[in-house]
mmCIF file of C-alpha atoms in Angstrom:
data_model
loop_
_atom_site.group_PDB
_atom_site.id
_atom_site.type_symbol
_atom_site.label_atom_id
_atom_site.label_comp_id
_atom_site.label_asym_id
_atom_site.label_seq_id
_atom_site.Cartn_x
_atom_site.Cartn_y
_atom_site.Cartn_z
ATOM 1 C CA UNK A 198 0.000 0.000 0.000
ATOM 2 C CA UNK A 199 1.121 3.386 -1.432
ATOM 3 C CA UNK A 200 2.297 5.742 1.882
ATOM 4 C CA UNK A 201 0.295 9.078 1.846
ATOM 5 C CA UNK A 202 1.936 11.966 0.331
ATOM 6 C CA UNK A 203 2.948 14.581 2.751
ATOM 7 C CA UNK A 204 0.808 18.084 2.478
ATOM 8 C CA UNK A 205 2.084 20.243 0.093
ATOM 9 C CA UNK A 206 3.066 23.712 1.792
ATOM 10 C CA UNK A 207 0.594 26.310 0.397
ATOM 11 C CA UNK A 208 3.326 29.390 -0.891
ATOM 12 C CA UNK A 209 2.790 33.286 0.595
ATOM 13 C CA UNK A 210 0.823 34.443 -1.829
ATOM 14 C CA UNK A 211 -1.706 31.405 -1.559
ATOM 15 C CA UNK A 212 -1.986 32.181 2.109
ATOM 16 C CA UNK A 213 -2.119 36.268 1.853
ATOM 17 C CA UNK A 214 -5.196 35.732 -0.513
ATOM 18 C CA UNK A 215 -6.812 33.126 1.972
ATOM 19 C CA UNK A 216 -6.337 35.760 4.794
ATOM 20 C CA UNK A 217 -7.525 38.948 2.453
ATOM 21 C CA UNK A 218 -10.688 36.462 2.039
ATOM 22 C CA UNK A 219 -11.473 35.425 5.316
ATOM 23 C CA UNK A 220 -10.947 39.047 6.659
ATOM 24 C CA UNK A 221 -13.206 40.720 4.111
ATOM 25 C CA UNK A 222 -16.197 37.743 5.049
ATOM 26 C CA UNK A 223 -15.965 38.413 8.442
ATOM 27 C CA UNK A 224 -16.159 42.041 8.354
ATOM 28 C CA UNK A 225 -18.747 41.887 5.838
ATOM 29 C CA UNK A 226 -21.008 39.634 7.965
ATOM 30 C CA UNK A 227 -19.944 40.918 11.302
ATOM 31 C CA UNK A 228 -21.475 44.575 10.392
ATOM 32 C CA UNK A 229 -24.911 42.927 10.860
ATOM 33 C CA UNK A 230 -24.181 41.654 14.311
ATOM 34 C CA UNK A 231 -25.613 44.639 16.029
ATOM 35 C CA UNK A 232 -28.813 44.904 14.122
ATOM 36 C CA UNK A 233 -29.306 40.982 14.934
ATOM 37 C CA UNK A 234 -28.911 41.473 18.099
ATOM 38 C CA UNK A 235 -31.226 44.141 18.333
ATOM 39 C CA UNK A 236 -33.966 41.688 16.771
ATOM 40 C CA UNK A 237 -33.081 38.568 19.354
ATOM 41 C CA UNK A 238 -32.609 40.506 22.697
ATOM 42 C CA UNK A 239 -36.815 41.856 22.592
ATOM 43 C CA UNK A 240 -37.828 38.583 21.360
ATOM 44 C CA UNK A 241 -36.168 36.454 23.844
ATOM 45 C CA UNK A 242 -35.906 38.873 26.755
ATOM 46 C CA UNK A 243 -32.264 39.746 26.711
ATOM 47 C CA UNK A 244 -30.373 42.496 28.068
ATOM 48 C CA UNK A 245 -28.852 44.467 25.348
ATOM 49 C CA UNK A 246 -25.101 43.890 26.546
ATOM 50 C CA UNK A 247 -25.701 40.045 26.883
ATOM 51 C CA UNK A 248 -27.743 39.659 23.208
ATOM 52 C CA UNK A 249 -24.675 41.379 21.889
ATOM 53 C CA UNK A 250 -22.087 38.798 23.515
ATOM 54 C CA UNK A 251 -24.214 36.345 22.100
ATOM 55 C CA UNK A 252 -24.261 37.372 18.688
ATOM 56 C CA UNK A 253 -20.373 38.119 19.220
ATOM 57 C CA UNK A 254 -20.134 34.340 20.167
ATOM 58 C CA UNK A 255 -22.442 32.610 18.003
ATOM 59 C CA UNK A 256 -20.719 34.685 15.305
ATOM 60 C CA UNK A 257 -17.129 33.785 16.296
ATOM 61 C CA UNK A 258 -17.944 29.559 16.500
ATOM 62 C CA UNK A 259 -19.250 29.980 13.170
ATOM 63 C CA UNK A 260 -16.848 31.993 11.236
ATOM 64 C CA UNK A 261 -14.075 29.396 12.458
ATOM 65 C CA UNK A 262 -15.597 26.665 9.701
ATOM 66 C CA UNK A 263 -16.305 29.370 6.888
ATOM 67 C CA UNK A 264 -12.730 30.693 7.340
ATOM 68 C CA UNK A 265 -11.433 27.309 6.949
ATOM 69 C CA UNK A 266 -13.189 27.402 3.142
ATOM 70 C CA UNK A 267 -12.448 30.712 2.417
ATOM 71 C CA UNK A 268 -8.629 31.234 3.410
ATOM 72 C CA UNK A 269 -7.849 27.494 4.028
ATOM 73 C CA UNK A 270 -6.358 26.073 7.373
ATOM 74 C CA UNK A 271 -4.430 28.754 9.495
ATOM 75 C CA UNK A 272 -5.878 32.017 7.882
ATOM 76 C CA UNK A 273 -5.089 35.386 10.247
ATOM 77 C CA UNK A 274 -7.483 37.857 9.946
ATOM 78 C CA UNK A 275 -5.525 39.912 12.468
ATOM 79 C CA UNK A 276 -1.851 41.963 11.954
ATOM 80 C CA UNK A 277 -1.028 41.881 15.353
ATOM 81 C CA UNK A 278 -1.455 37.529 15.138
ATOM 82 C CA UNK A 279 1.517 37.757 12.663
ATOM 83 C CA UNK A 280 3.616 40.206 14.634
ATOM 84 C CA UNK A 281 3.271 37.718 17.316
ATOM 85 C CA UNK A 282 4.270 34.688 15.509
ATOM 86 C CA UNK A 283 7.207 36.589 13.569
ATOM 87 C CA UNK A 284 8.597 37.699 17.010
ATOM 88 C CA UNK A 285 8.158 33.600 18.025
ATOM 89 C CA UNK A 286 10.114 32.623 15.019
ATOM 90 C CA UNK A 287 7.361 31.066 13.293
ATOM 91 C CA UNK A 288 7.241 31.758 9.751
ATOM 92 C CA UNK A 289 8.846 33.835 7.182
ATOM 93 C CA UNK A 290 9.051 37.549 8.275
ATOM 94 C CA UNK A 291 8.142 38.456 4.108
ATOM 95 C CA UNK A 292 5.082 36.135 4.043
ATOM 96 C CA UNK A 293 4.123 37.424 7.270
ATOM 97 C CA UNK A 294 4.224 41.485 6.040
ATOM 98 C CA UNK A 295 2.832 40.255 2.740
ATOM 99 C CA UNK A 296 -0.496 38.414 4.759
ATOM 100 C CA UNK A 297 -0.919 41.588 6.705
ATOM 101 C CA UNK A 298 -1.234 44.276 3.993
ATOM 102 C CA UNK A 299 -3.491 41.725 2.039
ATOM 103 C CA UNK A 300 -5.636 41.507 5.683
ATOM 104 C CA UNK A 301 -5.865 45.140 5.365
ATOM 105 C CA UNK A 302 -7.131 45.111 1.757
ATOM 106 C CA UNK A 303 -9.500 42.280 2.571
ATOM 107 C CA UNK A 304 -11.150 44.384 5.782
ATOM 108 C CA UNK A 305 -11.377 47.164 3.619
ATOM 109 C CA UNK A 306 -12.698 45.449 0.597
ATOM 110 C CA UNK A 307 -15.244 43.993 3.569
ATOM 111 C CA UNK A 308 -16.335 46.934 4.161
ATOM 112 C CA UNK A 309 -17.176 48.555 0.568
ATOM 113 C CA UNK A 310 -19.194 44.751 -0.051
ATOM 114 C CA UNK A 311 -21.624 45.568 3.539
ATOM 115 C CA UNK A 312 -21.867 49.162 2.560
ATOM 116 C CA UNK A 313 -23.209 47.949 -1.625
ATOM 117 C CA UNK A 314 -24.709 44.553 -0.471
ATOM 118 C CA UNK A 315 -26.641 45.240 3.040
ATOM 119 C CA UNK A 316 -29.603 47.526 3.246
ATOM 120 C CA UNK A 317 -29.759 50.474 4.124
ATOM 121 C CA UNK A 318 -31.653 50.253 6.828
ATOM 122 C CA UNK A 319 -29.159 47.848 8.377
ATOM 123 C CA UNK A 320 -26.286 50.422 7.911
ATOM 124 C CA UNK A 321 -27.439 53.427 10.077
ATOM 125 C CA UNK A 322 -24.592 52.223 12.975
ATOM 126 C CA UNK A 323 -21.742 51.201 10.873
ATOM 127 C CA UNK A 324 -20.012 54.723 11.252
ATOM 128 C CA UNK A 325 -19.890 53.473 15.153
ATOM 129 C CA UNK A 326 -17.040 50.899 13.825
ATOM 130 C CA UNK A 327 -14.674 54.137 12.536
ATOM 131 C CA UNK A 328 -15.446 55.748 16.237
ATOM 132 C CA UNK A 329 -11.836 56.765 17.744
ATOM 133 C CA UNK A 330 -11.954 56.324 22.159
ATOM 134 C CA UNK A 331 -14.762 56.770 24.311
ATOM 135 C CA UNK A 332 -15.379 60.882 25.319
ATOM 136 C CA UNK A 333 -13.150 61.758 28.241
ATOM 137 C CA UNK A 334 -10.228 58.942 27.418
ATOM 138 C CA UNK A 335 -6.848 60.515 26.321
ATOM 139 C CA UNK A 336 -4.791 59.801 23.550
ATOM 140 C CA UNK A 337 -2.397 58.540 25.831
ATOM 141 C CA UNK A 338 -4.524 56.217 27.484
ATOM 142 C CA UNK A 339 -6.507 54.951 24.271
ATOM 143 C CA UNK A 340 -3.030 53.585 22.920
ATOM 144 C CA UNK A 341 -2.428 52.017 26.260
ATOM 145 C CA UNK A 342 -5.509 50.019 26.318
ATOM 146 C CA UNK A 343 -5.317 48.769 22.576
ATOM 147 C CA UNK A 344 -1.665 47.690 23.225
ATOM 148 C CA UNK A 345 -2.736 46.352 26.363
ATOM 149 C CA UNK A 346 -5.879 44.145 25.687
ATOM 150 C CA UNK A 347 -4.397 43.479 22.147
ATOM 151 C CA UNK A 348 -1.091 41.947 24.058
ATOM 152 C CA UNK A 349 -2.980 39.646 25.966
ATOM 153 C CA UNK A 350 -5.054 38.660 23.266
ATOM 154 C CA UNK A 351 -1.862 37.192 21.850
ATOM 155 C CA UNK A 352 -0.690 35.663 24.535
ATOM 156 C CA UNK A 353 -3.959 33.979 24.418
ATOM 157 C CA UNK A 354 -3.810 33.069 20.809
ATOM 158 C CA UNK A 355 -0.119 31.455 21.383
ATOM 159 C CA UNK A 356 -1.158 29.217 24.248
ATOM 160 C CA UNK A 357 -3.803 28.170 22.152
ATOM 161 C CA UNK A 358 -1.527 27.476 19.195
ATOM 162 C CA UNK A 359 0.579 25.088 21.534
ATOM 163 C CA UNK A 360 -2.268 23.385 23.886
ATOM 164 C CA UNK A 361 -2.905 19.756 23.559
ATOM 165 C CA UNK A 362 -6.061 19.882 24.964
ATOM 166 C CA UNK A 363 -8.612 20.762 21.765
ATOM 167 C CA UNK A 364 -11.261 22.131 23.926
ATOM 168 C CA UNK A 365 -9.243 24.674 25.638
ATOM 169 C CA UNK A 366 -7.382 25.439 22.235
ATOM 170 C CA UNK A 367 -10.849 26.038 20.702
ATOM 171 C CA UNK A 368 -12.846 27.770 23.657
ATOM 172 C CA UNK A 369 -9.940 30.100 25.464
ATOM 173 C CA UNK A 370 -9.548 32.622 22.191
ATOM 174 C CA UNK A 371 -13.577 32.997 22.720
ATOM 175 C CA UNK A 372 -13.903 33.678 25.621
ATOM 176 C CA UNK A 373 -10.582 36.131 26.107
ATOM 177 C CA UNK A 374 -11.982 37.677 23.180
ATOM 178 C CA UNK A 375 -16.161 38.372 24.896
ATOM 179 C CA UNK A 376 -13.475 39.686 28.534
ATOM 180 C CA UNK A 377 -11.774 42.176 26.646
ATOM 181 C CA UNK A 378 -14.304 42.938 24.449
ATOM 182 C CA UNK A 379 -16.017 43.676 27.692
ATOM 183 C CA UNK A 380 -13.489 45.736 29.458
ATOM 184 C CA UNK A 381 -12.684 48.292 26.592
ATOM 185 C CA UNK A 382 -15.593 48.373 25.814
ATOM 186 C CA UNK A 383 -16.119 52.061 27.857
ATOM 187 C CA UNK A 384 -12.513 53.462 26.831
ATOM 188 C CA UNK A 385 -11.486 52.397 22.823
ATOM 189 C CA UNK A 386 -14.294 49.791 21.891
ATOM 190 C CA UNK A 387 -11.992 48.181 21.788
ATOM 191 C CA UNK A 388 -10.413 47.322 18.126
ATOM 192 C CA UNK A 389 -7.230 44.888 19.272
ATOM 193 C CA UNK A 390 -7.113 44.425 14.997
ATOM 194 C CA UNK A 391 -5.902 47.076 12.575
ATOM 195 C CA UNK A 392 -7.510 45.573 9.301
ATOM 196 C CA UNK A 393 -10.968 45.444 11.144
ATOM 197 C CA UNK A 394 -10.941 49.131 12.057
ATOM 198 C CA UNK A 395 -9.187 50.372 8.836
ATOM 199 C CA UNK A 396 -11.679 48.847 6.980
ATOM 200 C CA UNK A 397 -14.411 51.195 8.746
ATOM 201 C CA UNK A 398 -11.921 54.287 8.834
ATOM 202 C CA UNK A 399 -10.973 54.215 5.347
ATOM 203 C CA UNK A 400 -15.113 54.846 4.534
ATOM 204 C CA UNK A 401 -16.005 57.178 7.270
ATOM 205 C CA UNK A 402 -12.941 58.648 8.650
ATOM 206 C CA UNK A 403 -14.617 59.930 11.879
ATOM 207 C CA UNK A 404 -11.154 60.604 13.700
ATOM 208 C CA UNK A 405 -8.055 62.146 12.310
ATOM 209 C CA UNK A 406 -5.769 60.522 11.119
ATOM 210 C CA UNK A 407 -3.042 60.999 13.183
ATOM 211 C CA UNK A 408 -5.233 59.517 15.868
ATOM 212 C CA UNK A 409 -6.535 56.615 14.497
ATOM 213 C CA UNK A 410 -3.111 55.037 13.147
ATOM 214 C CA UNK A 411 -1.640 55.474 16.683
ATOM 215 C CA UNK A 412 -4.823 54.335 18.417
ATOM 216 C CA UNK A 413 -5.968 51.465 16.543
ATOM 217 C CA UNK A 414 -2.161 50.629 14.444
ATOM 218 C CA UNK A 415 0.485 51.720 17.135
ATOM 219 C CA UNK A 416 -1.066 49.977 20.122
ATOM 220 C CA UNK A 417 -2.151 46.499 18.395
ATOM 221 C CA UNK A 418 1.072 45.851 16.712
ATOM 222 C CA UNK A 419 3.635 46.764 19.547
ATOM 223 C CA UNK A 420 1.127 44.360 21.685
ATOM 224 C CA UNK A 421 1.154 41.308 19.086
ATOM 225 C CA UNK A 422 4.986 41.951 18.768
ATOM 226 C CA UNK A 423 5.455 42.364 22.639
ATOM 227 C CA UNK A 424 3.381 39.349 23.169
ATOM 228 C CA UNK A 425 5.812 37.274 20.479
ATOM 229 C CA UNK A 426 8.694 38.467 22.123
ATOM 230 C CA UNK A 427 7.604 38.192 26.277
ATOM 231 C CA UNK A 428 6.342 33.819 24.401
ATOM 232 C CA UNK A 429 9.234 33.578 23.067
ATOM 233 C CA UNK A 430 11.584 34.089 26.444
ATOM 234 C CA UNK A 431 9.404 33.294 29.312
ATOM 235 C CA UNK A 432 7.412 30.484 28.589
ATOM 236 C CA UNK A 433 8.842 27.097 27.311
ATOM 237 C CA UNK A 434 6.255 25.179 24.951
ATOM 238 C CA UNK A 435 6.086 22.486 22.008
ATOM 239 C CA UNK A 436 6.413 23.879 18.744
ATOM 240 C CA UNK A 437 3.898 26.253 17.948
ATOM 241 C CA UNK A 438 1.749 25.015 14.663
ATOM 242 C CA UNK A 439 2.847 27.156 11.663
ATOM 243 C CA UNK A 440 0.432 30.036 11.142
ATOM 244 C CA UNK A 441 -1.028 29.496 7.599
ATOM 245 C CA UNK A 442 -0.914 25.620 8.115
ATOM 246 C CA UNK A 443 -2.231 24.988 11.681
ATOM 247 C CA UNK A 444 -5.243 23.053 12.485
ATOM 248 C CA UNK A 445 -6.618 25.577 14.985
ATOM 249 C CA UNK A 446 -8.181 28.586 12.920
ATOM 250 C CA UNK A 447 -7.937 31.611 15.542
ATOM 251 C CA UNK A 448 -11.528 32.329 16.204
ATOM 252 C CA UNK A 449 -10.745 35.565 18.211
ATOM 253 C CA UNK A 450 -8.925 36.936 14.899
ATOM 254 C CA UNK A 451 -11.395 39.230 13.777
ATOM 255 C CA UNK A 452 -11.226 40.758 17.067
ATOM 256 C CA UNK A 453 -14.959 41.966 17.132
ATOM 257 C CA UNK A 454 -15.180 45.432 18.409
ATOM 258 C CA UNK A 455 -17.659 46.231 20.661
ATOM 259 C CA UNK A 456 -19.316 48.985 18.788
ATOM 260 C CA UNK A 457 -21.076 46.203 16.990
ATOM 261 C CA UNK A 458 -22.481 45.671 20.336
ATOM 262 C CA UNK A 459 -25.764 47.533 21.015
ATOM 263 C CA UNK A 460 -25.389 49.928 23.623
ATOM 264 C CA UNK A 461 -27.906 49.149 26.750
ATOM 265 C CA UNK A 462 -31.121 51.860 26.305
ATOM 266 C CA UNK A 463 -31.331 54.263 28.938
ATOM 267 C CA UNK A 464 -34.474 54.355 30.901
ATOM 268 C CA UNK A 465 -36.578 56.909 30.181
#
């Protein structure tokens, strides 16, 4: 009997393409979560903070699969994932700059498809996804947070590159994603992914500039880098499964920010 032919390794290209896929899908289809949730939380008696999470959730399990077809095993749908794993060693640092600025066209190209392809009606809060930090929080403290949550977000996704145990590989992105979600949600949103918020800038631009890239660009990547580096010299693991041919497909990628998240209604 014949032995099975290894794999063959998919090149850069093949993988930037996957990722510029899977990123414009899920920002595409994650512009409708608020609206959803709008729709579930009256009908099944939800608060409007825990329809949201659900949505957020329900979302994140099944964009995992449809990633899988769109960008293949191992897509990134995140520049501050690929920071990480360059800093860890894993991968080439040319295929990992060439998947990020085709992440960034894909969130972008995500964006243009929701704003032609959903109605109208279902766009009135996508300008809330181009929103710079919550009123009162500094410049300062707005990169702080996105470097911050964003750096523990990849120290998430590299223990769950390198557990053995499939249910905590699958579930621990998820639910570090719905916690920090949670916690920035009253300061920067927060973003934690540069494609996902470019994608929004680029067709509202409702902050400068200047503010956004060292908000929502600044912050993430020195935390996926930082993250990469603080891996890679205090914590001993197995090998780390090659981003672009792992099994595990981050789920927490996409890095949903919480704008998408309706806002509790005030009492009257």
């Amino acid at each position: 009997m014949a032995e099975a032919k290894p794999a063959k390794e998919r090149s850069g290209l093949s993988l930037a393409v996957g990722d510029a896929l899977a990123t414009a899908f899920f920002v595409f289809v994650s512009s409708t979560f608020e609206e959803v949730a709008e729709i579930i939380g009256p009908a099944l008696g939800m608060p409007a903070l825990a329809a949201g999470l659900s949505v957020l959730v329900g979302g994140l399990i099944v964009f995992g699969p449809v990633a899988d077809w769109l960008g293949g095993p191992g897509a990134l749908f995140n520049p501050s994932h690929n920071l990480a794993f360059a800093a860890l060693g894993q991968g080439k640092k040319r295929t990992h700059l060439m998947r990020m600025v085709f992440q960034i066209i894909g969130g972008v190209l995500g964006a243009v498809a929701a704003l032609v392809f959903i109605p109208v009606s279902w766009q009135r809060n996508f300008y809330k996804m181009a929103l710079g930090p919550r009123p009162g929080v500094s410049l300062r403290v707005a990169i702080l947070v996105e470097g911050l949550l964003t750096y523990l977000l990849n120290l998430v996704i590299l223990y769950a590159t390198s557990a053995e145990n499939k249910y905590l590989a699958y579930w621990t992105p998820l639910v570090a994603t719905v916690a920090l979600v949670t916690t920035g949600a009253e300061l920067t949103g927060p973003s934690m992914n540069p494609a996902f918020t470019f994608g929004w800038f680029a067709q509202f631009g409702t902050i400068a500039a200047r503010e956004h890239f060292l908000i929502f660009w600044l912050g993430p990547l020195l935390g996926g880098l930082l993250a990469g580096l603080t891996w890679r010299a205090f914590v001993v693991t197995k090998p780390h499964q090659q981003p672009g041919n792992a099994v595990l497909v981050d789920k927490s990628a996409a890095s949903v920010d919480s704008r998408q998240i309706p806002e509790p209604k005030k009492a009257k």
